[in-house]
Amino acid sequence: MIGAEIEHLIKLLARLPGYGPRSARRAALSLLKNRESLMQPLSQALAIAADVIVECPLCHNLDTVSPCSVCANPARDLGQICVVEDISDLWAVEKTGAYKGYYHVLGGTLSALDGVTPDDLSIPHLVSRAAAPAVHEVIVALSATIDGQTTAHYLSESLRMADVTVTQLAHGVPIGGQIDYMDDGTLSTALKSRKAV
Amino acid sequence: MIGAEIEHLIKLLARLPGYGPRSARRAALSLLKNRESLMQPLSQALAIAADVIVECPLCHNLDTVSPCSVCANPARDLGQICVVEDISDLWAVEKTGAYKGYYHVLGGTLSALDGVTPDDLSIPHLVSRAAAPAVHEVIVALSATIDGQTTAHYLSESLRMADVTVTQLAHGVPIGGQIDYMDDGTLSTALKSRKAV
């Protein structure tokens, strides 16, 4: 017989990505055991973040300020917009430190199976942003999946009228990747896109 | 550039069991996307649980009432105490519905490697509880590991003076287990403890 409060907590924890009923029980117990060092801080961090985080009206990123700290940074390159599927992808690109332009979060990819149409994504907004005179390149950083590539193709069509170059991430063998573990698609793409050493 | 509030949240989430920096980022994003349905309820559930949960002075279980709802239940069998390592084990035994006695949470197992001595566990408390006239059986439900079995052996020695039978969980092939996947130790124990059909 577990207390109703713990049961409720376990049920909520089980809805976190990667958690199920069993791991949520484990997490609840670990939280209860680290009440002061983890449980109370986490509760406060959740409440604060839920309270102050807003969606950026420009790039659809999430931040405590609006527009977000990337869009509000005047030191960044006005000429580039990097299109990503989700905020986690924005975080991943940002973490590399290799990109200094602005972003645009689509909120998903086109998908015939899941019934995601261009109207469900922030594509019209991207087209109007790309029409700004300062923008000269739109970098499509979408996953190398069927849906990602379909969306990339649709984007390049949509941006035909805007005076921008549409580029996409290079495909090839990942750094540290072993040739004999690569799939045929990756290897043949890497072969076709080979570069002079 | 991720907001400081989100960074802080990710750092706390990364300390949950089974989470690392990457999965914590995913969890933070999923929380931010389900602000009303998951993030705020979870924050409240954590705060409430951290506030009301207390350790039972009798069995060391965690509950909202003290003594815990198991110890406070007069319908349970006074004659049996089930010794478990941790509260998660208590929850696991309780979920089976097969046990109607009381519990005693040790808070760990003896371990020469980790330097856990009998004084670190609630063994003296167990011995005094087992000395009560009503108690006739102590069921040792510890893991079938070296440390678990060492602790079980130590417990049976410690309880020699109390007028109780010390039993432990049966070892053998788990329900649904396939013979050819069992390790030698399990199979030989199951053979030695074979029963008439």
Coordinates of N, CA, C and O in Angstrom, one line a residue, chain B residues 27-116:
Chain B
A27 N 13.8 15.3 -21.7 CA 12.7 15.4 -20.7 C 12.3 16.9 -20.4 O 11.1 17.2 -20.3
A28 N 13.3 17.8 -20.4 CA 13.0 19.2 -20.1 C 12.1 19.7 -21.2 O 11.2 20.4 -21.0
L29 N 12.5 19.3 -22.4 CA 11.7 19.8 -23.6 C 10.3 19.3 -23.6 O 9.3 20.0 -23.8
S30 N 10.2 18.0 -23.2 CA 8.8 17.4 -23.2 C 8.0 18.1 -22.1 O 6.8 18.3 -22.2
L31 N 8.7 18.4 -21.0 CA 8.0 19.1 -19.9 C 7.5 20.5 -20.3 O 6.4 20.9 -20.1
L32 N 8.4 21.2 -21.0 CA 8.1 22.6 -21.4 C 6.9 22.6 -22.4 O 6.2 23.5 -22.5
K33 N 6.9 21.5 -23.2 CA 5.8 21.4 -24.2 C 4.5 21.0 -23.6 O 3.4 21.2 -24.2
N34 N 4.5 20.3 -22.4 CA 3.3 19.9 -21.7 C 3.2 20.7 -20.4 O 3.2 20.0 -19.3
R35 N 3.3 22.0 -20.5 CA 3.4 22.8 -19.3 C 2.2 22.6 -18.3 O 2.4 22.3 -17.2
E36 N 1.0 22.6 -18.9 CA -0.2 22.6 -18.0 C -0.5 21.1 -17.6 O -0.9 20.9 -16.5
S37 N -0.3 20.2 -18.5 CA -0.7 18.8 -18.2 C 0.3 18.0 -17.4 O 0.0 17.0 -16.8
L38 N 1.6 18.4 -17.5 CA 2.6 17.6 -16.8 C 3.6 18.4 -16.0 O 3.8 18.1 -14.8
M39 N 4.1 19.6 -16.5 CA 5.1 20.3 -15.7 C 4.6 20.9 -14.4 O 5.2 20.6 -13.4
Q40 N 3.5 21.6 -14.5 CA 3.0 22.2 -13.2 C 2.5 21.1 -12.3 O 2.8 21.2 -11.1
P41 N 1.7 20.1 -12.7 CA 1.3 19.0 -11.8 C 2.5 18.3 -11.1 O 2.5 18.0 -10.0
L42 N 3.5 18.1 -11.9 CA 4.7 17.4 -11.4 C 5.4 18.2 -10.3 O 5.8 17.7 -9.3
S43 N 5.5 19.5 -10.6 CA 6.1 20.4 -9.6 C 5.3 20.4 -8.3 O 5.9 20.3 -7.2
Q44 N 4.0 20.4 -8.4 CA 3.2 20.4 -7.2 C 3.3 19.1 -6.5 O 3.4 19.0 -5.3
A45 N 3.2 18.0 -7.3 CA 3.3 16.6 -6.7 C 4.6 16.4 -5.9 O 4.6 15.9 -4.8
L46 N 5.7 17.0 -6.5 CA 7.0 16.9 -5.8 C 7.0 17.7 -4.6 O 7.5 17.2 -3.5
A47 N 6.5 18.9 -4.6 CA 6.4 19.7 -3.4 C 5.6 19.1 -2.3 O 6.0 19.1 -1.2
I48 N 4.4 18.6 -2.7 CA 3.5 18.0 -1.7 C 4.2 16.8 -1.1 O 4.2 16.6 0.1
A49 N 4.7 15.9 -2.0 CA 5.3 14.6 -1.5 C 6.5 15.0 -0.6 O 6.6 14.4 0.5
A50 N 7.3 15.9 -1.0 CA 8.5 16.3 -0.2 C 8.0 16.8 1.2 O 8.7 16.7 2.2
D51 N 6.9 17.4 1.2 CA 6.4 18.0 2.4 C 5.7 17.0 3.4 O 6.0 17.1 4.6
V52 N 4.9 16.1 2.9 CA 4.1 15.2 3.8 C 4.7 13.9 4.0 O 4.3 13.2 4.9
I53 N 5.7 13.4 3.3 CA 6.2 12.1 3.4 C 7.2 12.0 4.7 O 8.1 12.8 4.8
V54 N 6.9 11.0 5.5 CA 7.8 10.8 6.7 C 8.2 9.4 6.8 O 7.5 8.5 6.2
E55 N 9.3 9.1 7.4 CA 9.8 7.8 7.6 C 9.0 7.1 8.8 O 8.9 7.8 9.9
C56 N 8.5 5.9 8.6 CA 7.8 5.2 9.7 C 8.8 4.8 10.8 O 9.8 4.2 10.5
P57 N 8.6 5.2 12.0 CA 9.5 4.9 13.1 C 9.6 3.4 13.4 O 10.5 2.9 14.0
L58 N 8.6 2.6 12.9 CA 8.5 1.2 13.2 C 9.3 0.4 12.2 O 10.2 -0.4 12.5
C59 N 8.9 0.6 10.9 CA 9.4 -0.3 9.8 C 10.4 0.5 8.9 O 10.9 -0.2 8.0
H60 N 10.5 1.8 9.0 CA 11.4 2.6 8.2 C 10.8 2.7 6.7 O 11.6 3.1 5.8
N61 N 9.5 2.4 6.5 CA 8.9 2.7 5.3 C 8.6 4.2 5.2 O 8.7 4.9 6.2
L62 N 8.4 4.7 3.9 CA 8.0 6.1 3.8 C 6.5 6.2 3.5 O 6.0 5.5 2.7
D63 N 5.8 7.1 4.2 CA 4.4 7.3 4.0 C 4.0 8.7 4.5 O 4.8 9.4 5.0
T64 N 2.7 9.0 4.2 CA 2.2 10.3 4.6 C 1.8 10.3 6.1 O 1.6 11.4 6.7
V65 N 1.6 9.1 6.7 CA 1.2 9.0 8.0 C 2.3 8.3 8.8 O 3.1 7.6 8.3
S66 N 2.4 8.6 10.1 CA 3.4 8.0 11.0 C 2.7 7.4 12.2 O 2.1 8.2 13.0
P67 N 2.8 6.1 12.5 CA 3.4 5.0 11.7 C 2.7 4.9 10.4 O 1.6 5.3 10.2
C68 N 3.4 4.2 9.4 CA 2.9 4.1 8.0 C 1.7 3.3 8.0 O 1.3 2.6 8.9
S69 N 1.0 3.3 6.8 CA -0.3 2.7 6.7 C -0.3 1.2 6.8 O -1.2 0.5 7.2
V70 N 0.9 0.6 6.5 CA 1.1 -0.9 6.8 C 1.1 -1.2 8.3 O 0.4 -2.0 8.8
C71 N 2.0 -0.4 9.0 CA 2.1 -0.7 10.4 C 0.9 -0.3 11.2 O 0.6 -0.8 12.2
A72 N 0.1 0.7 10.7 CA -1.1 1.1 11.4 C -2.3 0.3 11.1 O -3.4 0.5 11.7
N73 N -2.2 -0.7 10.2 CA -3.3 -1.6 9.8 C -3.4 -2.7 10.7 O -2.6 -3.6 10.8
P74 N -4.5 -2.7 11.6 CA -4.6 -3.8 12.6 C -5.1 -5.1 12.0 O -5.0 -6.2 12.7
A75 N -5.5 -5.1 10.7 CA -5.9 -6.4 10.1 C -4.8 -7.2 9.6 O -5.0 -8.4 9.3
R76 N -3.5 -6.7 9.7 CA -2.4 -7.5 9.2 C -1.9 -8.5 10.3 O -2.2 -8.3 11.5
D77 N -1.1 -9.4 9.8 CA -0.7 -10.5 10.7 C 0.5 -10.0 11.6 O 1.6 -9.9 11.1
L78 N 0.2 -9.9 12.9 CA 1.3 -9.5 13.9 C 2.4 -10.4 13.9 O 3.5 -10.1 14.4
G79 N 2.2 -11.7 13.5 CA 3.2 -12.7 13.8 C 4.3 -12.7 12.8 O 5.4 -13.4 13.0
Q80 N 4.2 -12.0 11.7 CA 5.2 -12.1 10.6 C 5.9 -10.7 10.4 O 5.2 -9.7 10.3
I81 N 7.2 -10.7 10.2 CA 8.0 -9.5 9.8 C 8.8 -9.9 8.6 O 9.5 -10.9 8.6
C82 N 8.5 -9.2 7.5 CA 9.3 -9.4 6.3 C 10.4 -8.4 6.2 O 10.2 -7.2 6.1
V83 N 11.7 -8.9 6.1 CA 12.8 -8.0 6.1 C 13.2 -7.7 4.6 O 13.5 -8.6 3.9
V84 N 13.2 -6.4 4.2 CA 13.6 -6.1 2.9 C 14.8 -5.1 3.0 O 15.0 -4.4 4.0
E85 N 15.5 -5.0 1.8 CA 16.6 -4.1 1.8 C 16.2 -2.7 1.7 O 16.7 -1.8 2.4
D86 N 15.2 -2.4 0.8 CA 14.9 -1.0 0.5 C 13.4 -0.9 0.3 O 12.6 -1.9 0.2
I87 N 12.9 0.3 0.3 CA 11.5 0.6 0.2 C 10.9 0.1 -1.1 O 9.7 -0.4 -1.2
S88 N 11.7 0.1 -2.2 CA 11.2 -0.4 -3.4 C 10.9 -1.9 -3.4 O 10.0 -2.4 -4.0
D89 N 11.7 -2.6 -2.5 CA 11.4 -4.0 -2.3 C 10.1 -4.2 -1.6 O 9.3 -5.1 -1.9
L90 N 9.9 -3.4 -0.6 CA 8.6 -3.4 0.2 C 7.4 -3.2 -0.8 O 6.5 -3.9 -0.8
W91 N 7.6 -2.2 -1.7 CA 6.5 -1.9 -2.7 C 6.3 -3.2 -3.6 O 5.2 -3.5 -3.9
A92 N 7.4 -3.8 -4.0 CA 7.3 -5.0 -4.9 C 6.6 -6.1 -4.2 O 5.7 -6.7 -4.8
V93 N 7.0 -6.4 -2.9 CA 6.3 -7.5 -2.2 C 4.8 -7.1 -2.0 O 3.9 -8.0 -2.1
E94 N 4.6 -5.9 -1.6 CA 3.2 -5.4 -1.3 C 2.3 -5.5 -2.6 O 1.1 -5.9 -2.5
K95 N 2.9 -5.3 -3.7 CA 2.2 -5.3 -5.0 C 1.7 -6.8 -5.3 O 0.7 -6.9 -6.0
T96 N 2.4 -7.8 -4.8 CA 2.0 -9.2 -5.1 C 0.7 -9.5 -4.4 O -0.1 -10.3 -4.9
G97 N 0.4 -8.8 -3.3 CA -0.8 -9.1 -2.5 C -0.8 -10.4 -1.8 O -1.7 -10.8 -1.2
A98 N 0.4 -11.1 -1.8 CA 0.5 -12.4 -1.2 C 1.0 -12.4 0.2 O 1.0 -13.4 0.9
Y99 N 1.3 -11.2 0.7 CA 1.8 -11.1 2.1 C 1.0 -10.2 2.9 O 0.7 -9.1 2.5
K100 N 0.6 -10.6 4.1 CA -0.3 -9.8 5.0 C 0.4 -9.5 6.3 O -0.4 -9.0 7.2
G101 N 1.7 -9.7 6.5 CA 2.3 -9.4 7.7 C 2.9 -8.0 7.7 O 2.5 -7.1 6.9
Y102 N 3.8 -7.7 8.6 CA 4.4 -6.4 8.7 C 5.8 -6.4 8.0 O 6.3 -7.5 7.6
Y103 N 6.4 -5.3 7.9 CA 7.7 -5.2 7.2 C 8.8 -4.6 8.1 O 8.5 -4.0 9.2
H104 N 10.1 -4.8 7.6 CA 11.2 -4.1 8.3 C 12.2 -3.7 7.2 O 12.7 -4.6 6.5
V105 N 12.4 -2.4 6.9 CA 13.3 -2.0 5.9 C 14.7 -1.8 6.5 O 14.9 -0.9 7.4
L106 N 15.6 -2.6 6.0 CA 17.0 -2.5 6.5 C 17.7 -1.2 6.1 O 18.6 -0.7 6.9
G107 N 17.5 -0.8 4.9 CA 18.2 0.4 4.4 C 19.5 0.1 3.7 O 20.3 0.9 3.5
G108 N 19.6 -1.2 3.4 CA 20.9 -1.6 2.7 C 21.2 -3.1 3.0 O 20.4 -3.8 3.7
T109 N 22.3 -3.6 2.5 CA 22.8 -4.9 2.9 C 24.2 -4.7 3.4 O 24.9 -3.7 3.1
L110 N 24.7 -5.6 4.2 CA 26.1 -5.6 4.7 C 27.0 -5.7 3.5 O 26.7 -6.5 2.5
S111 N 28.0 -5.0 3.4 CA 28.9 -5.0 2.3 C 30.4 -4.7 2.7 O 30.6 -3.6 3.2
A112 N 31.2 -5.7 2.6 CA 32.6 -5.4 3.0 C 33.2 -4.4 2.1 O 34.0 -3.5 2.4
L113 N 32.9 -4.5 0.8 CA 33.5 -3.6 -0.2 C 33.1 -2.2 0.0 O 33.9 -1.3 -0.1
D114 N 31.8 -2.0 0.2 CA 31.3 -0.6 0.4 C 31.4 -0.1 1.9 O 31.0 1.0 2.2
G115 N 31.9 -1.0 2.7 CA 32.1 -0.6 4.1 C 30.8 -0.5 4.9 O 30.7 0.4 5.8
V116 N 29.8 -1.3 4.5 CA 28.5 -1.2 5.3 C 28.5 -2.2 6.4 O 28.6 -3.4 6.1

